[in-house]
């Protein structure tokens, strides 16, 4: 971060990213089981989408 160089250990980045994806899926599943449904995820950008109300 001080020099602007990229990460040296790309395996760590891959592992951390995988953990975050798995943790998100776990959270979404356990939230669904408890009756509290999370917002849907746009998997292309991994961002939460907004719910639209039916007219």
Tab-separated table of N, CA and C in Angstrom:
chain	number	residue	atom	x	y	z
A	1	UNK	N	0.819	-1.190	0.000
A	1	UNK	CA	0.000	0.000	0.000
A	1	UNK	C	0.863	1.254	0.000
A	2	UNK	N	2.039	1.147	0.557
A	2	UNK	CA	2.898	2.330	0.616
A	2	UNK	C	3.564	2.618	-0.720
A	3	UNK	N	3.889	1.567	-1.485
A	3	UNK	CA	4.623	1.757	-2.737
A	3	UNK	C	3.733	1.722	-3.965
A	4	UNK	N	2.529	1.244	-3.851
A	4	UNK	CA	1.660	1.112	-5.011
A	4	UNK	C	1.856	-0.198	-5.750
A	5	UNK	N	2.786	-1.046	-5.271
A	5	UNK	CA	3.012	-2.355	-5.885
A	5	UNK	C	1.840	-3.271	-5.601
A	6	UNK	N	1.617	-4.199	-6.520
A	6	UNK	CA	0.561	-5.180	-6.325
A	6	UNK	C	0.921	-6.169	-5.230
A	7	UNK	N	-0.034	-7.006	-4.871
A	7	UNK	CA	0.216	-8.020	-3.848
A	7	UNK	C	1.224	-9.045	-4.345
A	8	UNK	N	2.074	-9.500	-3.467
A	8	UNK	CA	3.058	-10.515	-3.836
A	8	UNK	C	2.457	-11.904	-3.801
A	9	UNK	N	1.579	-12.142	-2.864
A	9	UNK	CA	1.020	-13.482	-2.689
A	9	UNK	C	-0.394	-13.521	-3.240
A	10	UNK	N	-0.526	-13.924	-4.494
A	10	UNK	CA	-1.848	-13.958	-5.118
A	10	UNK	C	-2.720	-15.056	-4.539
A	11	UNK	N	-2.122	-16.096	-3.984
A	11	UNK	CA	-2.905	-17.174	-3.375
A	11	UNK	C	-3.705	-16.633	-2.189
A	12	UNK	N	-3.129	-15.721	-1.441
A	12	UNK	CA	-3.846	-15.140	-0.306
A	12	UNK	C	-5.070	-14.371	-0.796
A	13	UNK	N	-4.903	-13.613	-1.863
A	13	UNK	CA	-6.025	-12.846	-2.409
A	13	UNK	C	-7.129	-13.778	-2.859
A	14	UNK	N	-6.758	-14.867	-3.550
A	14	UNK	CA	-7.743	-15.840	-4.026
A	14	UNK	C	-8.445	-16.484	-2.837
A	15	UNK	N	-7.702	-16.857	-1.819
A	15	UNK	CA	-8.280	-17.501	-0.643
A	15	UNK	C	-9.234	-16.551	0.075
A	16	UNK	N	-8.829	-15.312	0.253
A	16	UNK	CA	-9.680	-14.333	0.929
A	16	UNK	C	-10.960	-14.091	0.131
A	17	UNK	N	-10.846	-13.998	-1.183
A	17	UNK	CA	-12.026	-13.790	-2.028
A	17	UNK	C	-12.976	-14.970	-1.933
A	18	UNK	N	-12.423	-16.172	-1.954
A	18	UNK	CA	-13.258	-17.376	-1.851
A	18	UNK	C	-13.974	-17.417	-0.512
A	19	UNK	N	-13.272	-17.073	0.548
A	19	UNK	CA	-13.887	-17.055	1.874
A	19	UNK	C	-15.060	-16.075	1.908
A	20	UNK	N	-14.879	-14.888	1.346
A	20	UNK	CA	-15.950	-13.896	1.367
A	20	UNK	C	-17.169	-14.375	0.589
A	21	UNK	N	-16.959	-15.049	-0.537
A	21	UNK	CA	-18.085	-15.583	-1.311
A	21	UNK	C	-18.814	-16.667	-0.527
A	22	UNK	N	-18.055	-17.576	0.100
A	22	UNK	CA	-18.676	-18.643	0.884
A	22	UNK	C	-19.400	-18.085	2.113
A	23	UNK	N	-18.802	-17.109	2.762
A	23	UNK	CA	-19.432	-16.501	3.938
A	23	UNK	C	-20.736	-15.804	3.552
A	24	UNK	N	-20.750	-15.146	2.391
A	24	UNK	CA	-21.970	-14.488	1.922
A	24	UNK	C	-23.068	-15.511	1.661
A	25	UNK	N	-22.731	-16.613	0.998
A	25	UNK	CA	-23.721	-17.661	0.734
A	25	UNK	C	-24.254	-18.252	2.038
A	26	UNK	N	-23.364	-18.499	2.993
A	26	UNK	CA	-23.782	-19.043	4.290
A	26	UNK	C	-24.747	-18.080	4.987
A	27	UNK	N	-24.396	-16.811	4.984
A	27	UNK	CA	-25.249	-15.807	5.628
A	27	UNK	C	-26.618	-15.748	4.955
A	28	UNK	N	-26.633	-15.786	3.631
A	28	UNK	CA	-27.903	-15.731	2.908
A	28	UNK	C	-28.762	-16.949	3.218
A	29	UNK	N	-28.146	-18.135	3.290
A	29	UNK	CA	-28.911	-19.352	3.574
A	29	UNK	C	-29.450	-19.359	4.999
A	30	UNK	N	-28.628	-18.978	5.957
A	30	UNK	CA	-29.092	-18.991	7.345
A	30	UNK	C	-30.132	-17.908	7.574
A	31	UNK	N	-30.030	-16.787	6.862
A	31	UNK	CA	-31.046	-15.739	6.967
A	31	UNK	C	-32.364	-16.230	6.398
A	32	UNK	N	-32.308	-16.981	5.301
A	32	UNK	CA	-33.522	-17.509	4.676
A	32	UNK	C	-34.191	-18.531	5.594
A	33	UNK	N	-33.391	-19.349	6.274
A	33	UNK	CA	-33.942	-20.354	7.188
A	33	UNK	C	-34.627	-19.708	8.386
A	34	UNK	N	-34.141	-18.566	8.803
A	34	UNK	CA	-34.734	-17.898	9.963
A	34	UNK	C	-35.945	-17.053	9.572
A	35	UNK	N	-36.266	-17.013	8.289
A	35	UNK	CA	-37.429	-16.269	7.832
A	35	UNK	C	-37.132	-14.846	7.417
A	36	UNK	N	-35.915	-14.399	7.609
A	36	UNK	CA	-35.524	-13.053	7.211
A	36	UNK	C	-34.786	-13.149	5.881
A	37	UNK	N	-35.472	-12.837	4.801
A	37	UNK	CA	-34.869	-12.988	3.481
A	37	UNK	C	-33.977	-11.799	3.148
A	38	UNK	N	-32.738	-12.059	2.715
A	38	UNK	CA	-31.836	-10.976	2.323
A	38	UNK	C	-32.206	-10.461	0.937
A	39	UNK	N	-31.648	-9.327	0.568
A	39	UNK	CA	-31.851	-8.820	-0.778
A	39	UNK	C	-31.177	-9.753	-1.776
A	40	UNK	N	-31.734	-9.893	-2.985
A	40	UNK	CA	-31.086	-10.735	-3.987
A	40	UNK	C	-29.739	-10.145	-4.393
A	41	UNK	N	-28.842	-10.988	-4.878
A	41	UNK	CA	-27.509	-10.561	-5.272
A	41	UNK	C	-27.388	-10.625	-6.778
A	42	UNK	N	-26.835	-9.568	-7.377
A	42	UNK	CA	-26.499	-9.581	-8.794
A	42	UNK	C	-25.143	-10.262	-8.892
A	43	UNK	N	-25.121	-11.539	-9.291
A	43	UNK	CA	-23.889	-12.319	-9.253
A	43	UNK	C	-22.829	-11.813	-10.222
A	44	UNK	N	-23.207	-11.072	-11.239
A	44	UNK	CA	-22.209	-10.531	-12.161
A	44	UNK	C	-21.345	-9.485	-11.462
A	45	UNK	N	-21.949	-8.689	-10.599
A	45	UNK	CA	-21.179	-7.649	-9.919
A	45	UNK	C	-21.047	-7.902	-8.422
A	46	UNK	N	-21.720	-8.961	-7.908
A	46	UNK	CA	-21.709	-9.327	-6.491
A	46	UNK	C	-22.197	-8.181	-5.610
A	47	UNK	N	-23.165	-7.412	-6.111
A	47	UNK	CA	-23.733	-6.334	-5.312
A	47	UNK	C	-25.187	-6.641	-5.011
A	48	UNK	N	-25.677	-6.101	-3.951
A	48	UNK	CA	-27.076	-6.285	-3.586
A	48	UNK	C	-27.948	-5.470	-4.536
A	49	UNK	N	-29.036	-6.059	-4.963
A	49	UNK	CA	-29.974	-5.335	-5.816
A	49	UNK	C	-31.113	-4.818	-4.957
A	50	UNK	N	-31.833	-3.854	-5.467
A	50	UNK	CA	-32.973	-3.331	-4.711
A	50	UNK	C	-34.219	-4.090	-5.114
A	51	UNK	N	-35.095	-4.270	-4.169
A	51	UNK	CA	-36.353	-4.949	-4.465
A	51	UNK	C	-37.316	-3.938	-5.059
A	52	UNK	N	-37.998	-4.342	-6.109
A	52	UNK	CA	-39.010	-3.455	-6.679
A	52	UNK	C	-40.373	-3.918	-6.205
A	53	UNK	N	-41.240	-2.988	-5.955
A	53	UNK	CA	-42.589	-3.316	-5.503
A	53	UNK	C	-43.472	-3.559	-6.712
A	54	UNK	N	-44.310	-4.566	-6.617
A	54	UNK	CA	-45.249	-4.860	-7.698
A	54	UNK	C	-46.315	-3.779	-7.735
A	55	UNK	N	-46.660	-3.342	-8.947
A	55	UNK	CA	-47.675	-2.293	-9.052
A	55	UNK	C	-49.043	-2.878	-9.173
